[in-house]
Amino acid sequence: MSTKTHLELTGVDIEFPTPSGPFKALNDVNLKIDRGEFVSLIGHSGCGKSTVLNIVAGLYQATKGGVLLDGKEVNEPGPERAVVFQNHSLLPWLTAYENVELAVKQVFKNQKSKAEMKEWIEHNLHLVHMDHAMHKRPDEISGGMKQRVGIARALAMEPTVMLMDEPFGALDALTRAHLQDSLMEIQAELNNTVIMITHDVDEAVLLSDRIVMMTNGPAATVGEILDINLERPRNRIALADDPEYNHYRAAVLSFLYEKQRKPGEAAAEEKPVEAATEAAVSETSDGDSGNEETTHPREVAKCINKKTEVDNQAA
Amino acid sequence: MSSIALKLLKPFGVDAQFDFNPTQMIKSLIVPLAGILVFLFIWNIGAKNIHTSLGEFPGPAQVYEQSKNLIAEHNRERDKEVAFYERQEQRNAKKLAANPDAKVKIRPYTGKPTFFDQIVTSLVTVLAGFILASLIAIPAGIVIGLNKTLYTAFNPVIQLFKPVSPLAWLPLVTMVVSALYVSKDPMFAKSFVTSLITVSLCCLWPTLLNTAVGVSAISPDLNNVSKVLRLSWLTHVIKIVLPSAIPMIFTGLRLSLGIAWMVLIAAEMLAQNPGLGKFVWDEFQNGSSSSLGRIMVAVLVIGLIGFMLDRIMLMLQKKVSWDKSVELR
């Protein structure tokens, strides 16, 4: 059992069809994750992190390669790979309790009695500290609380792997810190396998056992993997002054803002599509001609924006 | 002001929450009243200057007079009906007293339907037609909205039939109903079935289209939730699709009901189906000096009922809608 990999992505490629031919978003993504491991995916926005997560979730199908979970191929979505969505995705017409209930009823249809289900729903809402507002509807609670319910819903499915797509991205810094602490608490208790997408370097270092850093798209892949050997439980205040913590932080920052600039530019020389958009950026008045050739204008534009930002910072 | 009065005035823009703030009062009560008064004034002046072969165009005073007449007629007719049944019962009682084995029958009263009877007939027909249309349109809209191919396939057909006037359908429906709806002891009158189908055919489309659009506009995130949970098709529709499409469905239903009411009056008028439309037509054919006034009463009543139907739908929508933060109007 221990020799077998828990979750494995092998040679994952994905192409999206576009009117001007396929657009390759991911190229040869390989990753192995152990049971109970907390892995963060970090990279510039629009460059395939969410795509990786969606492939693991089964919402997208890899064009080449595939995902194995405990030796079984993943080819459709399922509750054993519960997803916490970026914008909570609660059903707005149901209360927090009912939102979790929908998941519990679906997953434990014939396994739990009514009373057990009720207890299980309440237990999960308790884990995320939502007991006091469990009969409120999403529009009556704050953004942070909604995300807590989203996490409770995912936890309630008793997933083998929990997938979190920038779960705290839309929250203010204080709420985010609060939820990160809650998540660490829950993680210490349940020891779930978690894959989390994040933009936030501190979040990644604080929460993860490993940080997977992705190169810029198109045709993004795993750039570097950083093991975080900080002792748990971790305390954000103590760590703020910790040289080891700061070292990890610096490593991620340098990947994102130094190393990732170069492959992007190198790729631009090889790929005519990239070159065209680069030209479009340098000559904004000529923007249209560049966009005609790009396959995924929005995706590419996002990457370019990031890149120009990086350029500015470097300069 | 009593709370009941406020509730009644609410549709006219009077809000129950207002505290007795003078400017608020003027805005919410005096302004609509002033509008109505101005309208009555213009109507009065205008009516006096229009002379038809049936006399002067009815002004507010004549309309008021005629509405009183219509109520009186209705009451007289009801009294007659009661008397008619009483007479029958007396006769039957006598017959039975003379011969206990005698067969007694109560014949139904066959007096002329009054204005109010016509209103009831129209309402029953429009509701039946509307419900039939909704029962078809909502499920069909859901199926079409969930499937892009089906939507692309049926959209041209829907767009083609949507603008068709009831008057175009009516002859066809009449002929088809006469041909197909044959039974010795029909449960419904043919005229009722004809109006019902015409109404349904015309008010099907807004609900169908709005449902389809509402269903297809469901957020991809919620779809993903449904996929991750592996909800069955039916659970997906009931738990996720229907609630998120409710606002659009109701927009469609309200449009449909409005159309149904308009269509019905036209259909009744043209096809001589009983109802308000027939009342208007009969009065027009009658051509007495009071006819125009009576027609004008019908016009106002038709408007008022249409308005009330919409308000009832709005109330329903408010009850069913989960998003209480949206102001519905």
mmCIF file with all atom_site columns, C-alpha atoms in Angstrom, chain A residues 59 76-79 83 85 87 89-93 102-103 106 137 153 157, chain B residues 221-222 224-225 227-232 235 239-240 243-244 322-325:
data_model
loop_
_atom_site.group_PDB
_atom_site.id
_atom_site.type_symbol
_atom_site.label_atom_id
_atom_site.label_alt_id
_atom_site.label_comp_id
_atom_site.label_asym_id
_atom_site.label_entity_id
_atom_site.label_seq_id
_atom_site.pdbx_PDB_ins_code
_atom_site.Cartn_x
_atom_site.Cartn_y
_atom_site.Cartn_z
_atom_site.occupancy
_atom_site.B_iso_or_equiv
_atom_site.pdbx_formal_charge
_atom_site.auth_seq_id
_atom_site.auth_comp_id
_atom_site.auth_asym_id
_atom_site.auth_atom_id
_atom_site.pdbx_PDB_model_num
ATOM 1  C CA . LEU A 1 59  ? -14.250 18.185 -14.954 1.00 0.00 ? 59  LEU A CA 1
ATOM 2  C CA . GLU A 1 76  ? -15.313 11.774 -14.464 1.00 0.00 ? 76  GLU A CA 1
ATOM 3  C CA . PRO A 1 77  ? -16.071 14.046 -11.540 1.00 0.00 ? 77  PRO A CA 1
ATOM 4  C CA . GLY A 1 78  ? -17.019 12.478 -8.260  1.00 0.00 ? 78  GLY A CA 1
ATOM 5  C CA . PRO A 1 79  ? -17.440 13.254 -4.584  1.00 0.00 ? 79  PRO A CA 1
ATOM 6  C CA . VAL A 1 83  ? -13.835 20.624 -4.930  1.00 0.00 ? 83  VAL A CA 1
ATOM 7  C CA . PHE A 1 85  ? -14.551 26.475 -5.615  1.00 0.00 ? 85  PHE A CA 1
ATOM 8  C CA . ASN A 1 87  ? -16.357 31.728 -5.386  1.00 0.00 ? 87  ASN A CA 1
ATOM 9  C CA . SER A 1 89  ? -20.522 28.068 -5.404  1.00 0.00 ? 89  SER A CA 1
ATOM 10 C CA . LEU A 1 90  ? -23.125 27.543 -2.734  1.00 0.00 ? 90  LEU A CA 1
ATOM 11 C CA . LEU A 1 91  ? -26.675 27.202 -3.950  1.00 0.00 ? 91  LEU A CA 1
ATOM 12 C CA . PRO A 1 92  ? -28.062 30.618 -3.058  1.00 0.00 ? 92  PRO A CA 1
ATOM 13 C CA . TRP A 1 93  ? -31.567 29.336 -2.397  1.00 0.00 ? 93  TRP A CA 1
ATOM 14 C CA . LEU A 1 102 ? -27.443 18.144 -0.455  1.00 0.00 ? 102 LEU A CA 1
ATOM 15 C CA . ALA A 1 103 ? -23.906 16.753 -0.599  1.00 0.00 ? 103 ALA A CA 1
ATOM 16 C CA . GLN A 1 106 ? -26.039 12.343 -2.253  1.00 0.00 ? 106 GLN A CA 1
ATOM 17 C CA . ARG A 1 137 ? -28.758 31.513 3.403   1.00 0.00 ? 137 ARG A CA 1
ATOM 18 C CA . ARG A 1 153 ? -19.585 20.855 2.079   1.00 0.00 ? 153 ARG A CA 1
ATOM 19 C CA . MET A 1 157 ? -18.283 14.274 1.233   1.00 0.00 ? 157 MET A CA 1
ATOM 20 C CA . ASP B 2 221 ? -19.960 26.752 -11.094 1.00 0.00 ? 221 ASP B CA 1
ATOM 21 C CA . LEU B 2 222 ? -23.267 25.327 -9.948  1.00 0.00 ? 222 LEU B CA 1
ATOM 22 C CA . ASN B 2 224 ? -19.705 21.808 -11.632 1.00 0.00 ? 224 ASN B CA 1
ATOM 23 C CA . VAL B 2 225 ? -21.048 21.336 -8.111  1.00 0.00 ? 225 VAL B CA 1
ATOM 24 C CA . LYS B 2 227 ? -21.139 17.136 -11.532 1.00 0.00 ? 227 LYS B CA 1
ATOM 25 C CA . VAL B 2 228 ? -18.848 16.663 -8.531  1.00 0.00 ? 228 VAL B CA 1
ATOM 26 C CA . LEU B 2 229 ? -21.807 15.439 -6.497  1.00 0.00 ? 229 LEU B CA 1
ATOM 27 C CA . ARG B 2 230 ? -22.837 13.177 -9.379  1.00 0.00 ? 230 ARG B CA 1
ATOM 28 C CA . LEU B 2 231 ? -26.433 14.314 -9.078  1.00 0.00 ? 231 LEU B CA 1
ATOM 29 C CA . SER B 2 232 ? -28.852 12.365 -11.235 1.00 0.00 ? 232 SER B CA 1
ATOM 30 C CA . THR B 2 235 ? -32.097 15.773 -8.939  1.00 0.00 ? 235 THR B CA 1
ATOM 31 C CA . LYS B 2 239 ? -32.283 21.024 -6.965  1.00 0.00 ? 239 LYS B CA 1
ATOM 32 C CA . ILE B 2 240 ? -30.183 23.226 -9.210  1.00 0.00 ? 240 ILE B CA 1
ATOM 33 C CA . PRO B 2 243 ? -34.436 27.205 -8.570  1.00 0.00 ? 243 PRO B CA 1
ATOM 34 C CA . SER B 2 244 ? -31.840 29.109 -10.547 1.00 0.00 ? 244 SER B CA 1
ATOM 35 C CA . TRP B 2 322 ? -35.377 32.776 -3.098  1.00 0.00 ? 322 TRP B CA 1
ATOM 36 C CA . ASP B 2 323 ? -33.587 36.019 -3.783  1.00 0.00 ? 323 ASP B CA 1
ATOM 37 C CA . LYS B 2 324 ? -35.445 38.445 -1.563  1.00 0.00 ? 324 LYS B CA 1
ATOM 38 C CA . SER B 2 325 ? -32.858 41.155 -2.148  1.00 0.00 ? 325 SER B CA 1
#
